[in-house]
Short mmCIF file of C-alpha atoms in Angstrom, two decimals:
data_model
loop_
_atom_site.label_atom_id
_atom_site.label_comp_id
_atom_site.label_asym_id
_atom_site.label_seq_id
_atom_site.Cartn_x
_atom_site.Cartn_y
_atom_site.Cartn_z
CA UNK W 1 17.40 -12.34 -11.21
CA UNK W 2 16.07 -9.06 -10.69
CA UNK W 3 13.08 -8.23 -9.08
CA UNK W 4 10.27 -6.02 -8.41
CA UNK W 5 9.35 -4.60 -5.07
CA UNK W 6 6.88 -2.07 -4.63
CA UNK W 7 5.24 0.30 -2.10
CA UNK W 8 6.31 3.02 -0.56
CA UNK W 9 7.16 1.95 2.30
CA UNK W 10 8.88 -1.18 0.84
CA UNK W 11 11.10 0.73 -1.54
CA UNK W 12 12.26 3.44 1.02
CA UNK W 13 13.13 0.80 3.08
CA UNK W 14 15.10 -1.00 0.84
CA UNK W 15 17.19 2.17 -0.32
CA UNK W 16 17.75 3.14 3.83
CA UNK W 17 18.99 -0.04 4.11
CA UNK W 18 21.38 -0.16 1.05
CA UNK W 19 21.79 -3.99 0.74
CA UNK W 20 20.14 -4.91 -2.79
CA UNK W 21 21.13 -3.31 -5.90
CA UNK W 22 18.90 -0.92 -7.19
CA UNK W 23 18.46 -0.96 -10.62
CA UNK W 24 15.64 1.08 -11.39
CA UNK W 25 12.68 3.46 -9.75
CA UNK W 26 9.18 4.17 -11.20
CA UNK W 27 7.14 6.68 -9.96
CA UNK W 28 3.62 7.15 -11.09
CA UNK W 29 3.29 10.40 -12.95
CA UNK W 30 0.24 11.93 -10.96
CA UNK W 31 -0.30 14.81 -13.60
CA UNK W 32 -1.48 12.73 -16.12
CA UNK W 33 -3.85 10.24 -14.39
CA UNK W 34 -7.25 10.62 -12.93
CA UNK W 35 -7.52 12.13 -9.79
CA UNK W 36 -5.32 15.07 -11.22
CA UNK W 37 -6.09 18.50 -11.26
CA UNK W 38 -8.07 17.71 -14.11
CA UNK W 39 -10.04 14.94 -12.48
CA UNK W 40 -10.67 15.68 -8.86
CA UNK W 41 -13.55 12.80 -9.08
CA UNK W 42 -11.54 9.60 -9.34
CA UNK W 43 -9.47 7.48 -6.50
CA UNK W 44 -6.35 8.32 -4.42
CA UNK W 45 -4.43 5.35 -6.55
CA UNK W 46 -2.16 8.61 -8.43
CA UNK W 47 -2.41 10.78 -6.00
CA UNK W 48 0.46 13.07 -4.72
CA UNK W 49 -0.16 12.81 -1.46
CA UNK W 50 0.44 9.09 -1.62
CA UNK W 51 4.34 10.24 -2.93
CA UNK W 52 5.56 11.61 0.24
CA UNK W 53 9.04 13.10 0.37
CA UNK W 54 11.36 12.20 -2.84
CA UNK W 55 13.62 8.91 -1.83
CA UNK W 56 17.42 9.26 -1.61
CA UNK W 57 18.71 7.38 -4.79
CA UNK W 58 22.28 5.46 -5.40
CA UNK W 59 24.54 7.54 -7.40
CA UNK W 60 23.43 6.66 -11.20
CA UNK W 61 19.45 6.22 -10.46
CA UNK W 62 16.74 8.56 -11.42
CA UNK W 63 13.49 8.09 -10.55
CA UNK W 64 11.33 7.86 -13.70
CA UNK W 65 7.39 8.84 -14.19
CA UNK W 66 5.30 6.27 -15.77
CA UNK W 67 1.60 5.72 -16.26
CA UNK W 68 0.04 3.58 -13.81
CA UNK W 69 -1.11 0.98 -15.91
CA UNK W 70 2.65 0.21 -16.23
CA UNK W 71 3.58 -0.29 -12.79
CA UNK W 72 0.20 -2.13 -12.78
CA UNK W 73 2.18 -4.61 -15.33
CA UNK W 74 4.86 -4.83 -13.61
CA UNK W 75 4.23 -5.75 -10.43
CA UNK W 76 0.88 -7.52 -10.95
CA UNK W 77 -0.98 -5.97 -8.09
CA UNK W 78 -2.64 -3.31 -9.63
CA UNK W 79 -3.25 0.19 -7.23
CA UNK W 80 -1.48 -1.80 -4.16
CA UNK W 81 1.82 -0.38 -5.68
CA UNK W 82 0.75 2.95 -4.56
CA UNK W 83 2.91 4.65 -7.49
CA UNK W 84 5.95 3.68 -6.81
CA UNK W 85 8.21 0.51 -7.35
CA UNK W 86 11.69 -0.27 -8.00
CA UNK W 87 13.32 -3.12 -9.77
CA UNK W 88 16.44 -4.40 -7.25
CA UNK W 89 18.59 -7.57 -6.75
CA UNK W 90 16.94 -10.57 -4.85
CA UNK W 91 16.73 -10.29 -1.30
CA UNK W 92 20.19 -11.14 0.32
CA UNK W 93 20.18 -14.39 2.49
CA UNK W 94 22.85 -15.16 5.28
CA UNK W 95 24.03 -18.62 6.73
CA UNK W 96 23.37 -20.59 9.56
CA UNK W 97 27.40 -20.09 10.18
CA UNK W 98 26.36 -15.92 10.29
CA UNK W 99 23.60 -16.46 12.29
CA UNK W 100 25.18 -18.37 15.04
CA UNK W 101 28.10 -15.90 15.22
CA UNK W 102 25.47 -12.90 15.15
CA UNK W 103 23.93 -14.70 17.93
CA UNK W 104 27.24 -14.74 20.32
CA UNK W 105 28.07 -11.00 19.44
CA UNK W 106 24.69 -10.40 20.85
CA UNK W 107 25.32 -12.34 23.60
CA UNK W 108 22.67 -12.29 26.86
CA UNK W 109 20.42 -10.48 24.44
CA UNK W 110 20.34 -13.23 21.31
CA UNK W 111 17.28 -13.35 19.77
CA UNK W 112 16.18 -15.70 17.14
CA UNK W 113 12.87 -15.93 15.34
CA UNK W 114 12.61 -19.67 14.01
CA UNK W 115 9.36 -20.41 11.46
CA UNK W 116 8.33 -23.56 10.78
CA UNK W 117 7.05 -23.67 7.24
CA UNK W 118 4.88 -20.45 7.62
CA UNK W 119 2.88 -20.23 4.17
CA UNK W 120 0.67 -17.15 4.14
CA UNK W 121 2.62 -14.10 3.17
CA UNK W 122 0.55 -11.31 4.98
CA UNK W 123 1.28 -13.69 8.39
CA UNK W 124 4.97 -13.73 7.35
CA UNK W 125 5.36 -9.90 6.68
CA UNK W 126 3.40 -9.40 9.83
CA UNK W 127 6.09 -11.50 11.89
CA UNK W 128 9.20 -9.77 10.15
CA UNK W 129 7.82 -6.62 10.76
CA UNK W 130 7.48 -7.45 14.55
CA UNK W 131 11.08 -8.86 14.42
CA UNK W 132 12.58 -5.97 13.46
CA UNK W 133 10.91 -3.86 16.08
CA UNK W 134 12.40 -5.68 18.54
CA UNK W 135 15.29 -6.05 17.55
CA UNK W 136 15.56 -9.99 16.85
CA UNK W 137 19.37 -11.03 16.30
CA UNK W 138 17.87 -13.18 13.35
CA UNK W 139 15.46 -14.96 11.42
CA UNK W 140 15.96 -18.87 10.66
CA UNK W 141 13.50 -20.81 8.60
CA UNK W 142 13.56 -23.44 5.91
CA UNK W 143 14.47 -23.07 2.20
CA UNK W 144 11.64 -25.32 1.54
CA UNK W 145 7.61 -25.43 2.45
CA UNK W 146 8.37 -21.70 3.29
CA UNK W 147 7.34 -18.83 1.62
CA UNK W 148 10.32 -16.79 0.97
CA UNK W 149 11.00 -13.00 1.07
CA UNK W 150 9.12 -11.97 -2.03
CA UNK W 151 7.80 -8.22 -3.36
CA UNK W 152 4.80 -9.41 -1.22
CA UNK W 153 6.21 -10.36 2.23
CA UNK W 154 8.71 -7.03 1.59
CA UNK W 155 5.47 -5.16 1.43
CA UNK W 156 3.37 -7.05 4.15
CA UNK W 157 6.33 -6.07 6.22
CA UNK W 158 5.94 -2.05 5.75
CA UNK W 159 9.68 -2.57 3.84
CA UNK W 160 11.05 -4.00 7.89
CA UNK W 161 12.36 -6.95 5.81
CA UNK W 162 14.98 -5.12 4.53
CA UNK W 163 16.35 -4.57 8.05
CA UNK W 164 16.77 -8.33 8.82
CA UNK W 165 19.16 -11.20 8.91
CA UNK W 166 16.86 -13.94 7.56
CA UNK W 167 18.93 -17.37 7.46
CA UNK W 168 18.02 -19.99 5.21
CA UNK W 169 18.38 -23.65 6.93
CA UNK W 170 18.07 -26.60 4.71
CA UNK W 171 17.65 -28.84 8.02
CA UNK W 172 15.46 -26.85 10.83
CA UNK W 173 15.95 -29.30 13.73
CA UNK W 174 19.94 -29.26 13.26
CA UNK W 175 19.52 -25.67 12.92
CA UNK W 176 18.02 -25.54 16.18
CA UNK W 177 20.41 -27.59 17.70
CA UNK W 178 23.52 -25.43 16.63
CA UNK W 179 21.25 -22.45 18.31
CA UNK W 180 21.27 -24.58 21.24
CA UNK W 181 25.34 -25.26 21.41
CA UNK W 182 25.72 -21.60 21.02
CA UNK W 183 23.58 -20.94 23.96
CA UNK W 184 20.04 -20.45 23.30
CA UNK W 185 17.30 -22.03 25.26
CA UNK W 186 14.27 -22.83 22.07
CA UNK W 187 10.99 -22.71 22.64
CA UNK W 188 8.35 -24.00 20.62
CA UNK W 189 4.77 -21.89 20.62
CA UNK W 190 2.77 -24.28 21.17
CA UNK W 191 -0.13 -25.24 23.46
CA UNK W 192 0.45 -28.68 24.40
CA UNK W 193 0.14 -30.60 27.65
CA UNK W 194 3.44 -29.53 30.06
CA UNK W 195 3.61 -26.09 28.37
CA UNK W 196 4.78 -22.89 29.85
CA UNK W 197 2.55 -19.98 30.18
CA UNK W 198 4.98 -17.54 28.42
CA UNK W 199 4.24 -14.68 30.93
CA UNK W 200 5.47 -17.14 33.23
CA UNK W 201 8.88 -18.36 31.90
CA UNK W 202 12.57 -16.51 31.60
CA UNK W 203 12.96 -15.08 28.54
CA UNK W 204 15.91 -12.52 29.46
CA UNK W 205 18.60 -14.80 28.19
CA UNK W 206 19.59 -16.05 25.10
CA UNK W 207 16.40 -16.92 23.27
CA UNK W 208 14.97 -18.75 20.48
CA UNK W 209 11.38 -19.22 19.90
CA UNK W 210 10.32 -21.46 17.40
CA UNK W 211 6.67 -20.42 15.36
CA UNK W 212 4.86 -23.21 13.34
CA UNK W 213 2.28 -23.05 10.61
CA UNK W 214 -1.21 -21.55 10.25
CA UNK W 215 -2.32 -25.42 10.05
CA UNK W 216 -0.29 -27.74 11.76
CA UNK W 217 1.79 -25.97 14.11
CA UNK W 218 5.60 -26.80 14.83
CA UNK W 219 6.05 -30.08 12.96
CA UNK W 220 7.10 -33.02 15.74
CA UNK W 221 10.45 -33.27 15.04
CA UNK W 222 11.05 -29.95 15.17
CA UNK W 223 9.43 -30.03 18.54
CA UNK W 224 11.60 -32.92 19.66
CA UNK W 225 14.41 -30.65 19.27
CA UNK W 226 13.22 -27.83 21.33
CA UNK W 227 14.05 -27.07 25.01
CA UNK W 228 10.25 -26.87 25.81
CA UNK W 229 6.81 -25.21 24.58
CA UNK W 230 4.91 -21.97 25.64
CA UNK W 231 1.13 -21.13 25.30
CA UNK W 232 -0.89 -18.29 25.15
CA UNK W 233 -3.95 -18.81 27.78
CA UNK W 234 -7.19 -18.65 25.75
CA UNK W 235 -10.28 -17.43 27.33
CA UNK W 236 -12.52 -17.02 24.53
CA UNK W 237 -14.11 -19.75 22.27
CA UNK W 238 -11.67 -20.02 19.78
CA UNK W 239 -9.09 -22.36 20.41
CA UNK W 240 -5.85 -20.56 19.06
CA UNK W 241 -4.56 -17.13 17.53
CA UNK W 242 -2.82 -17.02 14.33
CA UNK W 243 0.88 -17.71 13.55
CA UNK W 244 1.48 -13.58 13.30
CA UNK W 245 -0.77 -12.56 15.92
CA UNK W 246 0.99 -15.35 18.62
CA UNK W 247 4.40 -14.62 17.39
CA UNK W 248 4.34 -10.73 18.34
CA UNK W 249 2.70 -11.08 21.52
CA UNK W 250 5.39 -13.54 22.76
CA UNK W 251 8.03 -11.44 20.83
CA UNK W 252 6.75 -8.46 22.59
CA UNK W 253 7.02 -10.23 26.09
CA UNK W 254 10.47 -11.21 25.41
CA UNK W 255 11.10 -7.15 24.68
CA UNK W 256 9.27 -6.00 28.22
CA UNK W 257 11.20 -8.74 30.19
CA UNK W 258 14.49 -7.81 29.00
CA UNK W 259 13.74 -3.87 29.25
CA UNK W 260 14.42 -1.09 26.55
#
């Protein structure tokens, strides 16, 4: 079923990267809301400078003007839209089969983003967006207690989303244990007794690291099927970071060991 992503960043994205249909694109029509030339007093919600440069288009779609109250409707976050939105195919999912043979074209450089249920769709955007920056071979995560790649997570991610090969595993410790046959070492992030400070482990090779849930953490039997766990040293009174902010910085280490 069709869907609505919006943003501008999210649509341009998703037309660079040419993998969903696109079936149409709205476009605020600046000239007659406020903050026109007639109304200099209101907000930047219309505004032209918001519009950037036109987006290239598949052959067959026109971009269309429409009030803002309509893209409002559609995509049910009022003035976060900023004018623009396009209706396109659902996101398109790969295999675990893909993602394993992904992972041995990349070879020593595999690497594999795992989430363990991961709810909160800002946190989720925030960790595909890191992905992609990167360069992670994949993304694996349930099709279950998972929030999945909505117009919201597209748009969390500044439209990186539509960059990535996002797997869909209906078991997450088997899936981890096919990563493992084709070569990865998994980590969990997780601060546990025995864990690794991740500044302090190997993370040149073929990688996966395994991210749990704002509340829990990586769930025990997903643990039980990692090669180890790595923590983040904590000076500060809090006890932990969130699931987005420890992802990156271990993502980001895993980038600086390996070199540009």
């Amino acid at each position: 079923m069709p869907e609505w992503i919006y943003g501008r960043h999210a649509v341009e994205e998703a037309l660079k990267a040419g993998r969903r249909k696109v079936f149409r694109v709205l476009r605020v029509d600046s000239s007659k809301q406020p903050g026109s030339a007639r109304d200099r007093t209101a907000g930047p919600r219309a505004d032209d400078s918001q519009e950037g440069a036109a987006p290239v288009l598949p052959k067959g779609v026109a971009i269309e003007r429409v009030p803002a109250s309509q893209l409002d409707a559609l995509t049910h976050v009022g003035h976060h839209h900023q004018g623009i939105a396009a209706e396109v195919s659902p996101f398109p999912y790969i295999g675990l089969s893909d993602t394993i043979s992904l992972c041995k074209g990349a070879g020593e450089r595999a690497l594999v983003l795992v989430l363990d249920a991961v709810q909160d769709p800002q946190n989720f955007g925030t960790l595909l967006r890191t992905s992609e920056a990167v360069g992670v071979t994949a993304v694996v995560m349930l099709d279950r207690r998972q929030v999945a790649v909505t117009p919201a997570v597209s748009n969390a991610s500044a439209g990186a989303v539509e960059h990535l090969n996002i797997c869909l595993a209906n078991n997450l410790a088997r899936a981890i244990d096919e990563l493992r046959d084709a070569g990865l070492w998994v980590y969990a992030l997780q601060a546990e007794r025995g864990a690794s400070k991740y500044t302090s482990t190997d993370l040149r090779g073929p990688l996966g690291l395994v991210v749990g849930s704002e509340g829990r953490g990586v769930g025990h039997l997903v643990r039980q099927h990692c090669d180890g766990a790595l923590e983040i040293p904590m000076q500060g009174k809090i006890e932990s970071l969130n699931a987005a902010v420890a992802g990156s910085i271990v993502l980001y280490e895993a980038l600086r060991q390996r070199g540009t």
